[in-house]
Amino acid sequence: MSNYYPVHGSSGINKAKADFFDAQANAQWANDNYTREEMEKIQKVLTTISDLNGMTILEPGCGTGRLTRILSEQVGKQGKVISFDISNRMIQNAENLLTDADNVEFHTNCLEALNLKAASFDCVFCHQVFPHFDCKPTALKIMEHALKPGGILVILHLIGMAKINDVHRKAGTAVAHDMMPDSRELKQLLDEHCFKLEHMEDLEHLYFVFARKS
Protein backbone atom coordinates (compact mmCIF):
# COMPACT_ATOMS: atom_id res chain seq x y z
CA MET A 1 0.00 0.00 0.00
CA SER A 2 1.26 3.45 -0.85
CA ASN A 3 2.80 5.59 1.88
CA TYR A 4 0.71 8.47 0.53
CA TYR A 5 -2.63 6.75 0.10
CA PRO A 6 -3.79 5.04 3.31
CA VAL A 7 -7.45 4.44 2.44
CA HIS A 8 -9.13 1.49 0.75
CA GLY A 9 -12.15 1.27 -1.50
CA SER A 10 -13.78 3.63 -3.97
CA SER A 11 -17.18 4.39 -2.47
CA GLY A 12 -17.00 8.05 -3.39
CA ILE A 13 -16.87 7.46 -7.14
CA ASN A 14 -19.66 8.95 -9.26
CA LYS A 15 -20.73 5.78 -11.09
CA ALA A 16 -22.40 7.55 -14.01
CA LYS A 17 -19.26 9.57 -14.64
CA ALA A 18 -17.00 6.55 -14.17
CA ASP A 19 -19.11 4.62 -16.69
CA PHE A 20 -18.78 7.51 -19.14
CA PHE A 21 -15.00 7.52 -18.94
CA ASP A 22 -14.84 3.72 -18.99
CA ALA A 23 -16.66 3.87 -22.32
CA GLN A 24 -14.11 6.40 -23.57
CA ALA A 25 -11.05 4.50 -22.36
CA ASN A 26 -10.04 3.35 -25.85
CA ALA A 27 -11.08 6.51 -27.70
CA GLN A 28 -8.45 8.30 -29.79
CA TRP A 29 -8.68 11.51 -27.74
CA ALA A 30 -7.74 9.56 -24.60
CA ASN A 31 -4.89 7.52 -26.09
CA ASP A 32 -3.26 9.30 -29.03
CA ASN A 33 0.18 10.73 -28.49
CA TYR A 34 0.20 14.47 -27.88
CA THR A 35 0.63 16.47 -31.05
CA ARG A 36 3.66 18.70 -31.51
CA GLU A 37 1.54 21.74 -30.70
CA GLU A 38 0.20 20.11 -27.53
CA MET A 39 3.71 19.14 -26.44
CA GLU A 40 4.82 22.73 -26.91
CA LYS A 41 2.04 23.88 -24.56
CA ILE A 42 2.95 21.25 -21.97
CA GLN A 43 6.62 22.17 -22.19
CA LYS A 44 5.74 25.84 -21.73
CA VAL A 45 3.91 24.97 -18.51
CA LEU A 46 6.70 22.73 -17.23
CA THR A 47 9.22 25.49 -17.89
CA THR A 48 7.06 28.00 -16.02
CA ILE A 49 6.40 26.07 -12.83
CA SER A 50 9.85 24.81 -11.71
CA ASP A 51 12.18 21.85 -11.81
CA LEU A 52 10.15 18.76 -10.87
CA ASN A 53 13.16 16.50 -10.41
CA GLY A 54 12.87 14.54 -7.17
CA MET A 55 9.36 15.78 -6.41
CA THR A 56 6.42 13.67 -5.25
CA ILE A 57 3.44 14.51 -7.45
CA LEU A 58 -0.25 13.77 -6.96
CA GLU A 59 -2.03 13.40 -10.30
CA PRO A 60 -5.82 13.14 -9.97
CA GLY A 61 -7.71 12.24 -13.13
CA CYS A 62 -4.69 10.69 -14.83
CA GLY A 63 -6.78 9.05 -17.56
CA THR A 64 -4.76 6.66 -19.73
CA GLY A 65 -1.44 7.95 -18.44
CA ARG A 66 -0.33 10.20 -21.29
CA LEU A 67 0.78 13.02 -19.00
CA THR A 68 1.80 10.56 -16.30
CA ARG A 69 4.59 9.38 -18.62
CA ILE A 70 5.90 12.95 -18.91
CA LEU A 71 5.64 13.58 -15.16
CA SER A 72 7.43 10.30 -14.47
CA GLU A 73 10.32 11.44 -16.64
CA GLN A 74 10.33 14.89 -15.05
CA VAL A 75 10.55 13.68 -11.43
CA GLY A 76 13.24 11.12 -12.22
CA LYS A 77 14.30 8.11 -10.19
CA GLN A 78 14.28 10.06 -6.93
CA GLY A 79 10.72 11.30 -7.45
CA LYS A 80 7.29 9.69 -7.35
CA VAL A 81 3.97 10.12 -9.17
CA ILE A 82 0.79 8.93 -7.43
CA SER A 83 -1.97 8.86 -10.03
CA PHE A 84 -5.72 8.36 -9.65
CA ASP A 85 -8.71 8.08 -11.93
CA ILE A 86 -12.36 7.15 -11.42
CA SER A 87 -12.26 5.00 -14.57
CA ASN A 88 -10.89 1.54 -13.92
CA ARG A 89 -10.48 0.93 -17.65
CA MET A 90 -8.43 4.08 -18.08
CA ILE A 91 -6.27 3.04 -15.14
CA GLN A 92 -5.73 -0.34 -16.81
CA ASN A 93 -4.61 1.43 -20.01
CA ALA A 94 -2.29 3.68 -18.00
CA GLU A 95 -0.72 0.69 -16.25
CA ASN A 96 -0.16 -0.98 -19.61
CA LEU A 97 1.42 2.19 -20.97
CA LEU A 98 3.82 2.63 -18.06
CA THR A 99 4.88 -0.92 -17.29
CA ASP A 100 8.51 0.24 -17.23
CA ALA A 101 7.94 3.21 -14.86
CA ASP A 102 8.81 2.12 -11.32
CA ASN A 103 8.29 5.62 -9.90
CA VAL A 104 4.52 5.65 -10.61
CA GLU A 105 1.58 4.23 -8.65
CA PHE A 106 -1.95 3.96 -10.06
CA HIS A 107 -5.19 3.75 -8.06
CA THR A 108 -8.88 3.77 -9.02
CA ASN A 109 -10.64 6.37 -6.90
CA CYS A 110 -11.84 9.96 -6.85
CA LEU A 111 -9.94 12.74 -5.15
CA GLU A 112 -12.89 13.86 -3.03
CA ALA A 113 -13.02 10.44 -1.32
CA LEU A 114 -9.33 10.26 -0.37
CA ASN A 115 -7.76 10.54 3.05
CA LEU A 116 -4.25 11.48 1.96
CA LYS A 117 -1.42 11.96 4.42
CA ALA A 118 -0.84 15.58 5.36
CA ALA A 119 2.06 17.45 3.76
CA SER A 120 3.18 14.44 1.71
CA PHE A 121 3.24 15.94 -1.81
CA ASP A 122 5.30 18.64 -3.48
CA CYS A 123 2.88 19.18 -6.36
CA VAL A 124 -0.69 18.43 -7.41
CA PHE A 125 -1.03 18.34 -11.18
CA CYS A 126 -4.61 18.55 -12.48
CA HIS A 127 -4.53 17.93 -16.21
CA GLN A 128 -7.94 18.20 -17.88
CA VAL A 129 -9.71 17.10 -14.71
CA PHE A 130 -10.61 20.13 -12.58
CA PRO A 131 -14.11 20.65 -14.09
CA HIS A 132 -14.92 17.00 -13.38
CA PHE A 133 -14.56 17.25 -9.60
CA ASP A 134 -18.09 16.84 -8.21
CA CYS A 135 -17.23 19.10 -5.27
CA LYS A 136 -14.45 21.52 -6.10
CA PRO A 137 -14.17 23.01 -2.57
CA THR A 138 -13.72 19.50 -1.14
CA ALA A 139 -11.15 18.68 -3.82
CA LEU A 140 -9.18 21.85 -3.05
CA LYS A 141 -9.36 21.17 0.69
CA ILE A 142 -7.86 17.71 0.15
CA MET A 143 -5.18 19.05 -2.18
CA GLU A 144 -4.21 21.77 0.31
CA HIS A 145 -4.04 19.18 3.10
CA ALA A 146 -1.88 16.83 1.03
CA LEU A 147 0.61 19.48 -0.12
CA LYS A 148 3.71 20.45 1.80
CA PRO A 149 4.04 24.13 2.79
CA GLY A 150 4.93 26.00 -0.39
CA GLY A 151 3.73 23.08 -2.52
CA ILE A 152 2.36 23.84 -5.96
CA LEU A 153 -0.98 23.31 -7.65
CA VAL A 154 -1.15 23.18 -11.45
CA ILE A 155 -4.40 23.24 -13.43
CA LEU A 156 -3.83 22.62 -17.14
CA HIS A 157 -6.08 22.28 -20.16
CA LEU A 158 -4.96 22.38 -23.77
CA ILE A 159 -7.96 24.54 -24.72
CA GLY A 160 -9.40 27.67 -23.14
CA MET A 161 -12.13 27.89 -20.52
CA ALA A 162 -14.92 28.85 -22.95
CA LYS A 163 -14.23 25.84 -25.14
CA ILE A 164 -13.87 23.50 -22.14
CA ASN A 165 -17.30 24.46 -20.87
CA ASP A 166 -18.86 24.43 -24.34
CA VAL A 167 -17.62 20.91 -25.06
CA HIS A 168 -18.93 19.61 -21.76
CA ARG A 169 -22.23 21.48 -22.03
CA LYS A 170 -22.92 20.01 -25.47
CA ALA A 171 -21.88 16.49 -24.48
CA GLY A 172 -25.35 15.61 -23.19
CA THR A 173 -23.78 13.01 -20.91
CA ALA A 174 -22.60 12.62 -17.31
CA VAL A 175 -20.09 15.46 -17.87
CA ALA A 176 -22.62 17.98 -19.22
CA HIS A 177 -22.54 20.01 -15.99
CA ASP A 178 -18.79 19.79 -15.41
CA MET A 179 -17.79 23.43 -15.78
CA MET A 180 -14.55 25.29 -15.21
CA PRO A 181 -15.25 28.17 -12.79
CA ASP A 182 -14.70 31.66 -14.17
CA SER A 183 -11.52 33.44 -13.11
CA ARG A 184 -13.16 35.38 -10.27
CA GLU A 185 -14.77 32.29 -8.76
CA LEU A 186 -11.61 30.23 -9.09
CA LYS A 187 -9.48 32.93 -7.47
CA GLN A 188 -11.94 33.04 -4.56
CA LEU A 189 -11.87 29.24 -4.19
CA LEU A 190 -8.08 29.21 -4.19
CA ASP A 191 -7.93 31.98 -1.62
CA GLU A 192 -10.44 30.23 0.63
CA HIS A 193 -8.31 27.09 0.59
CA CYS A 194 -4.96 28.72 1.36
CA PHE A 195 -3.60 28.88 -2.17
CA LYS A 196 -1.78 31.93 -3.46
CA LEU A 197 -2.43 32.39 -7.17
CA GLU A 198 0.83 33.08 -9.00
CA HIS A 199 -0.19 32.69 -12.63
CA MET A 200 -3.45 32.40 -14.57
CA GLU A 201 -3.62 32.16 -18.33
CA ASP A 202 -6.82 31.63 -20.30
CA LEU A 203 -6.25 31.65 -24.04
CA GLU A 204 -8.20 30.05 -26.86
CA HIS A 205 -5.67 27.22 -27.00
CA LEU A 206 -4.50 27.00 -23.38
CA TYR A 207 -5.81 27.20 -19.82
CA PHE A 208 -3.10 27.26 -17.18
CA VAL A 209 -3.26 28.04 -13.47
CA PHE A 210 -0.28 27.92 -11.13
CA ALA A 211 -0.85 28.42 -7.40
CA ARG A 212 1.17 27.76 -4.28
CA LYS A 213 0.08 26.61 -0.84
CA SER A 214 0.51 29.60 1.43
Coordinates of C-alpha atoms in Angstrom, one line a residue:
M1 CA 0.0 0.0 0.0
S2 CA 1.3 3.5 -0.8
N3 CA 2.8 5.6 1.9
Y4 CA 0.7 8.5 0.5
Y5 CA -2.6 6.8 0.1
P6 CA -3.8 5.0 3.3
V7 CA -7.5 4.4 2.4
H8 CA -9.1 1.5 0.7
G9 CA -12.2 1.3 -1.5
S10 CA -13.8 3.6 -4.0
S11 CA -17.2 4.4 -2.5
G12 CA -17.0 8.1 -3.4
I13 CA -16.9 7.5 -7.1
N14 CA -19.7 9.0 -9.3
K15 CA -20.7 5.8 -11.1
A16 CA -22.4 7.5 -14.0
K17 CA -19.3 9.6 -14.6
A18 CA -17.0 6.6 -14.2
D19 CA -19.1 4.6 -16.7
F20 CA -18.8 7.5 -19.1
F21 CA -15.0 7.5 -18.9
D22 CA -14.8 3.7 -19.0
A23 CA -16.7 3.9 -22.3
Q24 CA -14.1 6.4 -23.6
A25 CA -11.1 4.5 -22.4
N26 CA -10.0 3.4 -25.8
A27 CA -11.1 6.5 -27.7
Q28 CA -8.5 8.3 -29.8
W29 CA -8.7 11.5 -27.7
A30 CA -7.7 9.6 -24.6
N31 CA -4.9 7.5 -26.1
D32 CA -3.3 9.3 -29.0
N33 CA 0.2 10.7 -28.5
Y34 CA 0.2 14.5 -27.9
T35 CA 0.6 16.5 -31.1
R36 CA 3.7 18.7 -31.5
E37 CA 1.5 21.7 -30.7
E38 CA 0.2 20.1 -27.5
M39 CA 3.7 19.1 -26.4
E40 CA 4.8 22.7 -26.9
K41 CA 2.0 23.9 -24.6
I42 CA 3.0 21.2 -22.0
Q43 CA 6.6 22.2 -22.2
K44 CA 5.7 25.8 -21.7
V45 CA 3.9 25.0 -18.5
L46 CA 6.7 22.7 -17.2
T47 CA 9.2 25.5 -17.9
T48 CA 7.1 28.0 -16.0
I49 CA 6.4 26.1 -12.8
S50 CA 9.8 24.8 -11.7
D51 CA 12.2 21.8 -11.8
L52 CA 10.1 18.8 -10.9
N53 CA 13.2 16.5 -10.4
G54 CA 12.9 14.5 -7.2
M55 CA 9.4 15.8 -6.4
T56 CA 6.4 13.7 -5.3
I57 CA 3.4 14.5 -7.5
L58 CA -0.3 13.8 -7.0
E59 CA -2.0 13.4 -10.3
P60 CA -5.8 13.1 -10.0
G61 CA -7.7 12.2 -13.1
C62 CA -4.7 10.7 -14.8
G63 CA -6.8 9.0 -17.6
T64 CA -4.8 6.7 -19.7
G65 CA -1.4 8.0 -18.4
R66 CA -0.3 10.2 -21.3
L67 CA 0.8 13.0 -19.0
T68 CA 1.8 10.6 -16.3
R69 CA 4.6 9.4 -18.6
I70 CA 5.9 12.9 -18.9
L71 CA 5.6 13.6 -15.2
S72 CA 7.4 10.3 -14.5
E73 CA 10.3 11.4 -16.6
Q74 CA 10.3 14.9 -15.0
V75 CA 10.6 13.7 -11.4
G76 CA 13.2 11.1 -12.2
K77 CA 14.3 8.1 -10.2
Q78 CA 14.3 10.1 -6.9
G79 CA 10.7 11.3 -7.5
K80 CA 7.3 9.7 -7.4
V81 CA 4.0 10.1 -9.2
I82 CA 0.8 8.9 -7.4
S83 CA -2.0 8.9 -10.0
F84 CA -5.7 8.4 -9.6
D85 CA -8.7 8.1 -11.9
I86 CA -12.4 7.1 -11.4
S87 CA -12.3 5.0 -14.6
N88 CA -10.9 1.5 -13.9
R89 CA -10.5 0.9 -17.7
M90 CA -8.4 4.1 -18.1
I91 CA -6.3 3.0 -15.1
Q92 CA -5.7 -0.3 -16.8
N93 CA -4.6 1.4 -20.0
A94 CA -2.3 3.7 -18.0
E95 CA -0.7 0.7 -16.2
N96 CA -0.2 -1.0 -19.6
L97 CA 1.4 2.2 -21.0
L98 CA 3.8 2.6 -18.1
T99 CA 4.9 -0.9 -17.3
D100 CA 8.5 0.2 -17.2
A101 CA 7.9 3.2 -14.9
D102 CA 8.8 2.1 -11.3
N103 CA 8.3 5.6 -9.9
V104 CA 4.5 5.6 -10.6
E105 CA 1.6 4.2 -8.6
F106 CA -1.9 4.0 -10.1
H107 CA -5.2 3.8 -8.1
T108 CA -8.9 3.8 -9.0
N109 CA -10.6 6.4 -6.9
C110 CA -11.8 10.0 -6.9
L111 CA -9.9 12.7 -5.1
E112 CA -12.9 13.9 -3.0
A113 CA -13.0 10.4 -1.3
L114 CA -9.3 10.3 -0.4
N115 CA -7.8 10.5 3.0
L116 CA -4.2 11.5 2.0
K117 CA -1.4 12.0 4.4
A118 CA -0.8 15.6 5.4
A119 CA 2.1 17.5 3.8
S120 CA 3.2 14.4 1.7
F121 CA 3.2 15.9 -1.8
D122 CA 5.3 18.6 -3.5
C123 CA 2.9 19.2 -6.4
V124 CA -0.7 18.4 -7.4
F125 CA -1.0 18.3 -11.2
C126 CA -4.6 18.5 -12.5
H127 CA -4.5 17.9 -16.2
Q128 CA -7.9 18.2 -17.9
V129 CA -9.7 17.1 -14.7
F130 CA -10.6 20.1 -12.6
P131 CA -14.1 20.7 -14.1
H132 CA -14.9 17.0 -13.4
F133 CA -14.6 17.2 -9.6
D134 CA -18.1 16.8 -8.2
C135 CA -17.2 19.1 -5.3
K136 CA -14.5 21.5 -6.1
P137 CA -14.2 23.0 -2.6
T138 CA -13.7 19.5 -1.1
A139 CA -11.1 18.7 -3.8
L140 CA -9.2 21.8 -3.1
K141 CA -9.4 21.2 0.7
I142 CA -7.9 17.7 0.1
M143 CA -5.2 19.1 -2.2
E144 CA -4.2 21.8 0.3
H145 CA -4.0 19.2 3.1
A146 CA -1.9 16.8 1.0
L147 CA 0.6 19.5 -0.1
K148 CA 3.7 20.4 1.8
P149 CA 4.0 24.1 2.8
G150 CA 4.9 26.0 -0.4
G151 CA 3.7 23.1 -2.5
I152 CA 2.4 23.8 -6.0
L153 CA -1.0 23.3 -7.7
V154 CA -1.2 23.2 -11.4
I155 CA -4.4 23.2 -13.4
L156 CA -3.8 22.6 -17.1
H157 CA -6.1 22.3 -20.2
L158 CA -5.0 22.4 -23.8
I159 CA -8.0 24.5 -24.7
G160 CA -9.4 27.7 -23.1
M161 CA -12.1 27.9 -20.5
A162 CA -14.9 28.8 -23.0
K163 CA -14.2 25.8 -25.1
I164 CA -13.9 23.5 -22.1
N165 CA -17.3 24.5 -20.9
D166 CA -18.9 24.4 -24.3
V167 CA -17.6 20.9 -25.1
H168 CA -18.9 19.6 -21.8
R169 CA -22.2 21.5 -22.0
K170 CA -22.9 20.0 -25.5
A171 CA -21.9 16.5 -24.5
G172 CA -25.3 15.6 -23.2
T173 CA -23.8 13.0 -20.9
A174 CA -22.6 12.6 -17.3
V175 CA -20.1 15.5 -17.9
A176 CA -22.6 18.0 -19.2
H177 CA -22.5 20.0 -16.0
D178 CA -18.8 19.8 -15.4
M179 CA -17.8 23.4 -15.8
M180 CA -14.5 25.3 -15.2
P181 CA -15.2 28.2 -12.8
D182 CA -14.7 31.7 -14.2
S183 CA -11.5 33.4 -13.1
R184 CA -13.2 35.4 -10.3
E185 CA -14.8 32.3 -8.8
L186 CA -11.6 30.2 -9.1
K187 CA -9.5 32.9 -7.5
Q188 CA -11.9 33.0 -4.6
L189 CA -11.9 29.2 -4.2
L190 CA -8.1 29.2 -4.2
D191 CA -7.9 32.0 -1.6
E192 CA -10.4 30.2 0.6
H193 CA -8.3 27.1 0.6
C194 CA -5.0 28.7 1.4
F195 CA -3.6 28.9 -2.2
K196 CA -1.8 31.9 -3.5
L197 CA -2.4 32.4 -7.2
E198 CA 0.8 33.1 -9.0
H199 CA -0.2 32.7 -12.6
M200 CA -3.4 32.4 -14.6
E201 CA -3.6 32.2 -18.3
D202 CA -6.8 31.6 -20.3
L203 CA -6.2 31.7 -24.0
E204 CA -8.2 30.0 -26.9
H205 CA -5.7 27.2 -27.0
L206 CA -4.5 27.0 -23.4
Y207 CA -5.8 27.2 -19.8
F208 CA -3.1 27.3 -17.2
V209 CA -3.3 28.0 -13.5
F210 CA -0.3 27.9 -11.1
A211 CA -0.9 28.4 -7.4
R212 CA 1.2 27.8 -4.3
K213 CA 0.1 26.6 -0.8
S214 CA 0.5 29.6 1.4

